[in-house]
Short mmCIF file of C-alpha atoms and ligand atoms in Angstrom, two decimals:
data_model
loop_
_atom_site.label_atom_id
_atom_site.label_comp_id
_atom_site.label_asym_id
_atom_site.label_seq_id
_atom_site.Cartn_x
_atom_site.Cartn_y
_atom_site.Cartn_z
CA MET A 1072 42.88 -25.36 -56.85
CA SER A 1073 46.31 -24.92 -55.33
CA LYS A 1074 47.49 -21.33 -55.17
CA THR A 1075 50.98 -22.42 -56.12
CA LYS A 1076 49.95 -24.29 -59.27
CA ASP A 1077 52.12 -23.10 -62.18
CA TYR A 1078 54.58 -21.49 -59.75
CA ASN A 1079 58.24 -21.99 -60.59
CA TYR A 1080 59.62 -22.85 -57.18
CA THR A 1081 62.97 -21.27 -56.28
CA VAL A 1082 63.43 -23.36 -53.14
CA THR A 1083 65.84 -25.91 -54.65
CA GLU A 1084 68.10 -23.38 -56.32
CA ARG A 1085 68.20 -21.38 -53.07
CA PHE A 1086 68.83 -24.45 -50.94
CA ILE A 1087 71.77 -25.55 -53.10
CA ARG A 1088 73.33 -22.10 -52.79
CA TYR A 1089 72.72 -21.70 -49.05
CA VAL A 1090 74.18 -25.07 -48.02
CA LYS A 1091 77.47 -24.18 -49.71
CA ILE A 1092 77.94 -21.36 -47.21
CA ASP A 1093 79.63 -22.66 -44.08
CA THR A 1094 77.59 -21.60 -41.04
CA GLU A 1095 78.76 -24.18 -38.52
CA ALA A 1096 78.04 -23.03 -34.97
CA ASP A 1097 80.83 -23.21 -32.38
CA PRO A 1098 79.78 -24.63 -28.99
CA LYS A 1099 83.03 -23.46 -27.34
CA SER A 1100 82.67 -19.85 -28.37
CA THR A 1101 81.31 -17.22 -26.01
CA SER A 1102 80.79 -14.61 -28.74
CA PHE A 1103 77.50 -14.05 -30.50
CA PRO A 1104 76.96 -15.36 -33.06
CA SER A 1105 79.22 -18.20 -31.93
CA SER A 1106 80.93 -18.16 -35.33
CA MET A 1107 81.06 -14.95 -37.37
CA LYS A 1108 80.72 -16.88 -40.65
CA GLN A 1109 77.02 -17.31 -39.89
CA LYS A 1110 76.68 -13.67 -40.86
CA ASP A 1111 77.85 -14.56 -44.39
CA LEU A 1112 74.54 -16.31 -44.99
CA ALA A 1113 72.59 -13.63 -43.10
CA LYS A 1114 73.97 -10.98 -45.47
CA ILE A 1115 72.97 -12.98 -48.53
CA LEU A 1116 69.45 -13.48 -47.19
CA LEU A 1117 69.23 -9.78 -46.39
CA ASP A 1118 70.28 -8.80 -49.93
CA GLU A 1119 67.90 -11.28 -51.51
CA LEU A 1120 64.97 -10.08 -49.39
CA LEU A 1121 65.71 -6.47 -50.32
CA ALA A 1122 66.06 -7.44 -54.00
CA MET A 1123 62.64 -9.11 -53.98
CA GLY A 1124 61.11 -5.94 -52.57
CA VAL A 1125 60.91 -6.75 -48.86
CA ALA A 1126 61.89 -3.20 -48.06
CA ASP A 1127 62.48 -3.24 -44.30
CA ALA A 1128 64.71 -6.32 -44.22
CA GLU A 1129 67.63 -5.85 -41.83
CA MET A 1130 70.43 -7.74 -40.16
CA ASP A 1131 71.17 -6.65 -36.60
CA GLU A 1132 74.52 -6.63 -34.81
CA TRP A 1133 73.97 -10.22 -33.56
CA GLY A 1134 73.33 -11.60 -37.03
CA TYR A 1135 69.55 -11.98 -36.78
CA VAL A 1136 67.65 -11.15 -39.97
CA TYR A 1137 64.25 -9.51 -39.53
CA ALA A 1138 61.88 -8.63 -42.38
CA THR A 1139 58.24 -7.72 -42.89
CA ILE A 1140 55.80 -8.47 -45.67
CA PRO A 1141 52.95 -6.00 -45.07
CA SER A 1142 49.36 -7.24 -45.08
CA ASN A 1143 47.41 -7.07 -48.33
CA SER A 1144 44.17 -8.17 -46.66
CA LYS A 1145 41.17 -5.90 -46.18
CA ASN A 1146 40.58 -7.77 -42.92
CA GLU A 1147 42.25 -5.69 -40.22
CA ASN A 1148 41.90 -8.38 -37.56
CA VAL A 1149 44.46 -10.76 -39.01
CA PRO A 1150 47.24 -11.30 -36.43
CA THR A 1151 50.89 -10.89 -37.36
CA ILE A 1152 52.44 -14.27 -38.11
CA CYS A 1153 56.16 -14.92 -37.81
CA PHE A 1154 58.02 -17.60 -39.77
CA CYS A 1155 61.37 -18.53 -38.29
CA SER A 1156 64.28 -20.80 -39.12
CA HIS A 1157 67.91 -21.04 -38.10
CA MET A 1158 70.90 -20.36 -40.31
CA ASP A 1159 73.59 -22.26 -38.38
CA THR A 1160 74.46 -25.94 -38.75
CA ALA A 1161 75.29 -28.47 -36.06
CA PRO A 1162 78.92 -28.73 -34.90
CA ASP A 1163 78.61 -32.56 -34.68
CA CYS A 1164 79.67 -32.92 -38.31
CA SER A 1165 81.69 -30.62 -40.56
CA GLY A 1166 79.80 -27.96 -42.50
CA LYS A 1167 82.83 -26.81 -44.49
CA ASN A 1168 82.86 -27.15 -48.30
CA VAL A 1169 79.45 -28.79 -48.52
CA LYS A 1170 78.95 -30.16 -52.03
CA PRO A 1171 75.23 -30.80 -52.51
CA ILE A 1172 74.25 -33.48 -55.02
CA LEU A 1173 70.81 -33.59 -56.63
CA HIS A 1174 69.60 -37.15 -57.30
CA LYS A 1175 66.71 -36.70 -59.69
CA ASN A 1176 63.87 -39.19 -59.70
CA TYR A 1177 65.24 -41.29 -56.82
CA THR A 1178 64.82 -45.01 -57.50
CA GLY A 1179 65.16 -46.42 -53.98
CA ALA A 1180 68.62 -47.80 -54.73
CA PRO A 1181 71.46 -47.18 -52.23
CA ILE A 1182 73.10 -43.77 -52.67
CA THR A 1183 76.90 -43.97 -52.42
CA LEU A 1184 78.42 -40.62 -51.57
CA PRO A 1185 81.32 -40.00 -53.99
CA ASP A 1186 83.83 -38.28 -51.68
CA ASP A 1187 83.74 -41.15 -49.19
CA THR A 1188 82.35 -44.30 -50.74
CA THR A 1189 81.96 -45.94 -47.33
CA GLN A 1190 79.09 -43.53 -46.79
CA ILE A 1191 76.05 -45.24 -48.31
CA ILE A 1192 72.52 -43.98 -47.74
CA THR A 1193 70.06 -46.88 -47.83
CA THR A 1194 66.35 -47.32 -47.23
CA GLU A 1195 67.24 -49.85 -44.50
CA LYS A 1196 68.99 -47.16 -42.49
CA HIS A 1197 66.59 -44.42 -43.55
CA PRO A 1198 63.13 -45.98 -43.92
CA TYR A 1199 61.51 -42.62 -44.75
CA LEU A 1200 63.36 -42.74 -48.10
CA LYS A 1201 61.06 -45.57 -49.17
CA GLU A 1202 58.25 -43.01 -49.27
CA LYS A 1203 60.40 -40.69 -51.40
CA ILE A 1204 60.89 -42.94 -54.43
CA GLY A 1205 60.27 -40.78 -57.51
CA ASP A 1206 61.20 -37.58 -55.65
CA ASP A 1207 64.35 -35.57 -56.27
CA ILE A 1208 66.68 -36.10 -53.31
CA ILE A 1209 69.54 -33.83 -52.30
CA THR A 1210 72.47 -35.27 -50.33
CA ALA A 1211 75.96 -34.11 -49.36
CA SER A 1212 79.03 -35.70 -50.98
CA GLY A 1213 80.44 -37.79 -48.12
CA HIS A 1214 82.75 -35.54 -46.08
CA THR A 1215 80.24 -33.18 -44.54
CA LEU A 1216 76.71 -32.84 -43.34
CA LEU A 1217 74.28 -31.34 -45.84
CA GLY A 1218 72.87 -28.58 -43.66
CA ALA A 1219 69.24 -29.22 -44.57
CA ASP A 1220 68.82 -28.60 -40.82
CA ASP A 1221 67.88 -25.86 -41.17
CA LYS A 1222 68.72 -24.43 -44.57
CA ALA A 1223 65.70 -26.33 -45.86
CA GLY A 1224 63.65 -24.10 -43.53
CA VAL A 1225 65.55 -20.99 -44.64
CA ALA A 1226 65.09 -21.80 -48.34
CA ILE A 1227 61.38 -22.61 -47.82
CA ILE A 1228 60.72 -19.29 -46.08
CA MET A 1229 62.68 -17.41 -48.76
CA ASP A 1230 60.74 -19.11 -51.56
CA PHE A 1231 57.48 -18.41 -49.73
CA ALA A 1232 58.45 -14.71 -49.51
CA HIS A 1233 59.33 -14.78 -53.21
CA PHE A 1234 55.98 -16.34 -54.08
CA ILE A 1235 54.06 -13.78 -52.02
CA GLN A 1236 55.97 -10.91 -53.64
CA LYS A 1237 55.29 -12.30 -57.13
CA ASN A 1238 51.61 -13.02 -56.47
CA PRO A 1239 50.11 -9.88 -54.94
CA THR A 1240 46.54 -11.18 -55.31
CA VAL A 1241 47.13 -14.03 -52.85
CA GLU A 1242 45.67 -12.79 -49.57
CA HIS A 1243 47.74 -12.66 -46.39
CA GLY A 1244 48.05 -10.66 -43.18
CA LYS A 1245 51.23 -9.06 -41.89
CA ILE A 1246 54.10 -11.52 -42.04
CA ARG A 1247 57.33 -11.29 -40.07
CA ILE A 1248 60.35 -13.28 -41.16
CA LEU A 1249 63.08 -14.16 -38.69
CA PHE A 1250 66.34 -15.98 -39.37
CA THR A 1251 68.37 -16.85 -36.28
CA PRO A 1252 71.97 -17.91 -35.61
CA ASP A 1253 73.16 -20.51 -33.08
CA GLU A 1254 70.11 -22.71 -32.61
CA GLU A 1255 72.36 -25.77 -32.67
CA VAL A 1256 74.34 -24.59 -29.65
CA GLY A 1257 71.17 -23.77 -27.72
CA ARG A 1258 71.56 -20.02 -27.98
CA GLY A 1259 69.28 -19.20 -30.90
CA VAL A 1260 66.85 -17.02 -28.98
CA GLU A 1261 69.43 -15.32 -26.76
CA HIS A 1262 69.32 -11.94 -28.50
CA ILE A 1263 65.92 -11.93 -30.19
CA ASP A 1264 64.23 -8.58 -29.69
CA MET A 1265 60.64 -9.68 -29.12
CA LYS A 1266 59.43 -6.09 -29.11
CA LYS A 1267 60.96 -5.45 -32.47
CA LEU A 1268 59.71 -8.77 -33.81
CA ASN A 1269 56.21 -7.74 -32.72
CA ALA A 1270 54.40 -10.84 -33.94
CA ASP A 1271 51.35 -12.55 -32.41
CA TYR A 1272 51.94 -16.17 -33.39
CA GLY A 1273 54.76 -18.00 -35.05
CA TYR A 1274 55.93 -21.15 -36.76
CA THR A 1275 59.45 -22.50 -36.92
CA LEU A 1276 60.28 -24.38 -40.10
CA ASP A 1277 62.68 -26.95 -38.72
CA GLY A 1278 60.75 -30.24 -38.71
CA GLY A 1279 61.41 -33.46 -40.61
CA GLU A 1280 58.97 -35.73 -42.42
CA LEU A 1281 56.33 -34.39 -44.78
CA GLY A 1282 53.27 -33.37 -42.77
CA SER A 1283 54.95 -33.44 -39.39
CA ILE A 1284 53.86 -30.77 -36.96
CA GLU A 1285 55.34 -30.49 -33.50
CA ASP A 1286 53.70 -28.46 -30.77
CA GLU A 1287 54.79 -30.52 -27.81
CA SER A 1288 58.36 -30.66 -26.56
CA PHE A 1289 60.18 -31.84 -23.48
CA SER A 1290 60.36 -29.75 -20.35
CA ALA A 1291 63.98 -29.50 -19.36
CA ASP A 1292 66.16 -28.82 -16.32
CA ALA A 1293 69.87 -29.19 -15.78
CA VAL A 1294 71.35 -30.45 -12.53
CA GLU A 1295 74.91 -29.99 -11.33
CA VAL A 1296 76.09 -32.34 -8.61
CA THR A 1297 79.31 -31.53 -6.77
CA ILE A 1298 80.97 -33.94 -4.36
CA HIS A 1299 83.58 -32.63 -1.91
CA GLY A 1300 85.97 -35.38 -0.89
CA ILE A 1301 88.77 -35.35 1.63
CA SER A 1302 92.28 -35.09 0.30
CA ALA A 1303 95.42 -36.54 1.83
CA HIS A 1304 98.94 -37.37 0.67
CA PRO A 1305 98.60 -40.74 -1.06
CA GLY A 1306 101.54 -42.12 0.87
CA TYR A 1307 99.89 -41.42 4.20
CA ALA A 1308 96.19 -41.51 3.30
CA LYS A 1309 95.16 -44.67 5.07
CA GLY A 1310 91.89 -44.14 6.88
CA LYS A 1311 91.84 -40.46 5.91
CA MET A 1312 91.36 -40.00 2.17
CA LYS A 1313 87.79 -39.84 0.78
CA HIS A 1314 88.16 -39.79 -2.98
CA ALA A 1315 85.66 -37.49 -4.72
CA ILE A 1316 86.15 -39.14 -8.15
CA LYS A 1317 85.49 -42.59 -6.71
CA ILE A 1318 82.43 -41.44 -4.78
CA ALA A 1319 81.06 -39.65 -7.86
CA SER A 1320 81.62 -42.81 -9.92
CA GLU A 1321 79.77 -44.86 -7.34
CA PHE A 1322 76.91 -42.35 -7.48
CA VAL A 1323 76.67 -42.60 -11.30
CA ASP A 1324 76.85 -46.38 -11.05
CA GLU A 1325 73.81 -46.35 -8.72
CA LEU A 1326 71.61 -44.96 -11.51
CA PRO A 1327 69.15 -47.53 -12.86
CA LYS A 1328 70.54 -49.38 -15.88
CA ASP A 1329 67.30 -50.64 -17.41
CA SER A 1330 65.21 -47.45 -17.26
CA TRP A 1331 65.30 -43.68 -16.73
CA SER A 1332 67.96 -43.04 -19.40
CA PRO A 1333 67.91 -41.88 -23.05
CA GLU A 1334 69.04 -45.34 -24.16
CA THR A 1335 66.13 -47.10 -22.44
CA THR A 1336 63.20 -44.70 -23.05
CA SER A 1337 61.03 -43.50 -25.93
CA GLY A 1338 57.71 -41.80 -26.63
CA ARG A 1339 56.47 -39.95 -23.59
CA GLN A 1340 58.97 -41.45 -21.14
CA GLY A 1341 61.35 -38.99 -19.53
CA PHE A 1342 64.91 -39.53 -18.40
CA VAL A 1343 67.86 -38.45 -16.29
CA HIS A 1344 71.06 -38.27 -18.26
CA PRO A 1345 74.63 -37.50 -17.13
CA THR A 1346 76.26 -35.24 -19.72
CA SER A 1347 79.55 -34.33 -18.07
CA PHE A 1348 81.90 -35.74 -15.45
CA SER A 1349 85.01 -34.08 -14.15
CA GLY A 1350 86.97 -34.33 -11.00
CA LEU A 1351 90.02 -34.34 -8.81
CA LEU A 1352 90.63 -36.10 -5.54
CA GLU A 1353 89.03 -33.27 -3.60
CA LYS A 1354 86.12 -32.37 -5.78
CA ALA A 1355 84.12 -34.05 -8.52
CA THR A 1356 81.28 -32.65 -10.58
CA VAL A 1357 78.63 -34.49 -12.56
CA GLY A 1358 76.32 -32.59 -14.91
CA PHE A 1359 72.88 -33.96 -15.75
CA ILE A 1360 70.04 -33.08 -18.03
CA ILE A 1361 66.54 -33.95 -16.79
CA ARG A 1362 63.75 -34.38 -19.34
CA ASP A 1363 60.04 -35.14 -19.37
CA HIS A 1364 56.97 -33.88 -21.25
CA GLU A 1365 55.27 -33.20 -17.90
CA THR A 1366 56.99 -30.35 -16.10
CA ALA A 1367 55.87 -31.63 -12.67
CA LYS A 1368 57.80 -34.86 -13.22
CA LEU A 1369 61.12 -33.02 -13.37
CA LYS A 1370 60.89 -32.34 -9.64
CA VAL A 1371 60.06 -36.00 -8.97
CA TYR A 1372 63.15 -37.05 -10.96
CA GLU A 1373 65.33 -34.49 -9.23
CA ASP A 1374 64.18 -35.66 -5.77
CA ARG A 1375 64.95 -39.25 -6.69
CA LEU A 1376 68.37 -38.31 -8.06
CA LYS A 1377 69.15 -36.41 -4.86
CA GLU A 1378 68.07 -39.39 -2.78
CA ILE A 1379 70.51 -41.63 -4.67
CA LEU A 1380 73.25 -39.06 -4.15
CA ASP A 1381 72.56 -38.64 -0.43
CA LYS A 1382 72.58 -42.38 0.10
CA VAL A 1383 76.01 -42.75 -1.50
CA VAL A 1384 77.52 -39.71 0.21
CA ALA A 1385 76.18 -40.83 3.63
CA LYS A 1386 78.54 -43.84 3.48
CA TYR A 1387 81.52 -41.46 3.71
CA PRO A 1388 81.47 -39.33 6.88
CA GLY A 1389 83.01 -35.92 6.31
CA VAL A 1390 82.17 -35.91 2.60
CA SER A 1391 79.61 -33.33 1.48
CA SER A 1392 77.67 -32.65 -1.69
CA GLU A 1393 75.83 -29.89 -3.52
CA PHE A 1394 72.83 -30.33 -5.79
CA LYS A 1395 71.95 -27.40 -8.05
CA VAL A 1396 68.92 -27.33 -10.36
CA LYS A 1397 68.73 -24.95 -13.30
CA GLU A 1398 65.62 -24.51 -15.42
CA GLN A 1399 66.34 -24.88 -19.13
CA TYR A 1400 63.05 -24.81 -21.09
CA ARG A 1401 59.43 -25.91 -20.80
CA ASN A 1402 57.03 -27.94 -22.93
CA MET A 1403 55.57 -25.48 -25.42
CA LYS A 1404 52.24 -27.32 -25.25
CA GLU A 1405 51.63 -25.49 -21.96
CA ILE A 1406 51.38 -22.29 -24.01
CA ILE A 1407 49.97 -23.66 -27.26
CA LYS A 1408 47.05 -25.42 -25.55
CA THR A 1409 45.74 -21.94 -24.67
CA VAL A 1410 45.74 -21.05 -28.41
CA PRO A 1411 45.12 -24.42 -30.07
CA PHE A 1412 44.05 -22.81 -33.34
CA VAL A 1413 47.72 -22.01 -34.12
CA THR A 1414 48.29 -25.74 -34.61
CA ASP A 1415 44.81 -26.36 -36.05
CA TYR A 1416 45.30 -23.83 -38.87
CA ALA A 1417 48.59 -25.44 -39.87
CA ILE A 1418 46.90 -28.84 -39.92
CA GLU A 1419 44.13 -27.43 -42.09
CA ALA A 1420 46.67 -25.87 -44.46
CA MET A 1421 48.35 -29.25 -44.91
CA THR A 1422 45.03 -30.96 -45.52
CA ARG A 1423 44.15 -28.40 -48.19
CA VAL A 1424 47.36 -29.07 -50.09
CA GLY A 1425 46.78 -32.82 -49.87
CA ILE A 1426 49.27 -33.70 -47.15
CA THR A 1427 48.41 -36.02 -44.27
CA PRO A 1428 49.25 -34.11 -41.07
CA LYS A 1429 51.43 -36.03 -38.60
CA PRO A 1430 51.46 -34.55 -35.10
CA VAL A 1431 54.78 -35.44 -33.48
CA ILE A 1432 55.91 -35.16 -29.86
CA ILE A 1433 59.46 -33.87 -29.77
CA ARG A 1434 61.90 -35.63 -27.46
CA GLY A 1435 63.89 -32.44 -27.22
CA GLY A 1436 63.29 -28.75 -27.52
CA THR A 1437 63.24 -26.31 -30.38
CA ASP A 1438 63.65 -22.59 -30.62
CA GLY A 1439 59.85 -22.75 -30.77
CA SER A 1440 59.72 -24.10 -27.19
CA ARG A 1441 61.60 -21.07 -25.97
CA LEU A 1442 59.79 -18.63 -28.24
CA SER A 1443 56.44 -19.93 -26.99
CA PHE A 1444 57.39 -18.96 -23.45
CA MET A 1445 58.74 -15.62 -24.64
CA GLY A 1446 55.24 -14.74 -25.84
CA LEU A 1447 55.21 -16.18 -29.34
CA PRO A 1448 53.28 -19.49 -29.47
CA CYS A 1449 55.31 -21.32 -32.07
CA PRO A 1450 54.75 -24.88 -33.35
CA ASN A 1451 57.34 -26.47 -35.63
CA LEU A 1452 56.44 -27.40 -39.23
CA PHE A 1453 58.01 -29.98 -41.55
CA THR A 1454 60.73 -29.09 -44.04
CA GLY A 1455 61.74 -32.55 -45.29
CA GLU A 1456 65.16 -32.40 -43.58
CA MET A 1457 66.19 -35.93 -42.58
CA GLY A 1458 69.25 -37.77 -41.25
CA ILE A 1459 70.25 -34.48 -39.67
CA HIS A 1460 73.61 -33.74 -38.02
CA SER A 1461 75.25 -36.46 -40.09
CA ARG A 1462 76.92 -37.16 -43.41
CA HIS A 1463 73.77 -39.03 -44.42
CA GLU A 1464 71.62 -35.95 -44.17
CA TYR A 1465 69.18 -35.55 -47.06
CA VAL A 1466 66.10 -33.65 -48.15
CA SER A 1467 63.41 -34.17 -50.77
CA VAL A 1468 62.85 -31.32 -53.21
CA GLN A 1469 59.14 -32.15 -53.34
CA ASP A 1470 58.85 -32.02 -49.53
CA MET A 1471 60.37 -28.53 -49.53
CA GLN A 1472 57.98 -27.40 -52.27
CA LYS A 1473 55.02 -28.76 -50.32
CA ALA A 1474 56.19 -26.80 -47.28
CA VAL A 1475 56.11 -23.60 -49.38
CA ASN A 1476 52.66 -24.56 -50.56
CA THR A 1477 51.53 -25.18 -46.95
CA MET A 1478 52.74 -21.73 -45.88
CA VAL A 1479 50.83 -20.04 -48.70
CA GLU A 1480 47.62 -21.82 -47.63
CA LEU A 1481 48.31 -21.14 -43.98
CA VAL A 1482 48.51 -17.35 -44.31
CA GLY A 1483 45.23 -17.47 -46.24
CA ILE A 1484 43.55 -19.50 -43.49
CA TRP A 1485 44.61 -16.90 -40.91
CA CYS A 1486 42.77 -14.27 -43.03
CA GLU A 1487 39.64 -16.41 -43.33
CA LYS A 1488 39.44 -17.30 -39.65
CA SER A 1489 40.26 -13.94 -38.10
CA LYS A 1490 37.08 -12.05 -37.37
ZN1 ZN B 2336 67.28 -27.45 -36.73
#
């Protein structure tokens, strides 16, 4: 029988409160957290953890929230498990004055958002909603994103902590809770104190569809290409000027148009993707991101990109170029395959609560990719957050409850399996 049977979930009430707190990250900021308002939510989480009896909960100077639920298991071999989610929301869509709307017993009919009636959430645009008929769906009101990414994860972890505190007979090992700022601007792990965190394995709660589990991400590099042209007064430039902007444009135009790009690839196919372009007559710079699930392929892509560049530049004697590669993150599978049980236990937990596990390959990275390489193998579990980074963002109440349920089973499985 489910351990959470008869439990009055607090996840929905928490979620509705947390999304109203603006925690939009600022990609232009150099401070940490990138926007100080993220600490508003951190403080609330801190107070709520303390109020539920999680005595060592703390917020550090960077806005990270750390907390421990001590083990109640007689088994001393249970590893410390960390559950992690991010408090910030994506800057792609406003997170100010979010007005969550609860649509009880969703019928499958289009949902028109009242503050902007041109915003209509339909099952055609969001096929997953077809599976959610009969669920209670939460949306925003039309002007903002909802912030289910990742306040669904935050609310799920908080409700899980609440459940564990209220049900002292449910067995678990030592649990560490971590809430991070600035995941959406790629800086979420920048100031994590891994020593202080002191956990053996982790899970981020930042996935989408019910049952999804992600333990494989892209490997990622960035490349910066600089082209040095030859400047001359435009009135007297004949035969002298070599225009860096034009040469850089020619270089970008040489990239394949039917492959090797985000818009032409899916599944396990990698890509090379220009993300910035700036220049003057004398100097132009093109920024790229390079992605593939196989780390070794990044070098192959980079060599090919450099070949294309060299070929273009060679047409213009006197023009020179630079090609700088910067490692960004690596496929977390490289770490997790050495400890496959971390994923296996989560899959078993889902099976026990009656969910069909759906392993998903991420075409991106998560904080879990970085954490895995920082010593904390960290797959990503579902939260129900969907349509993220947009005004159509939504989440199913029942999906969030099932995530709480999965966590409760999961900590029990760690006790059973640790000998
Ligand atoms: Zn997220």
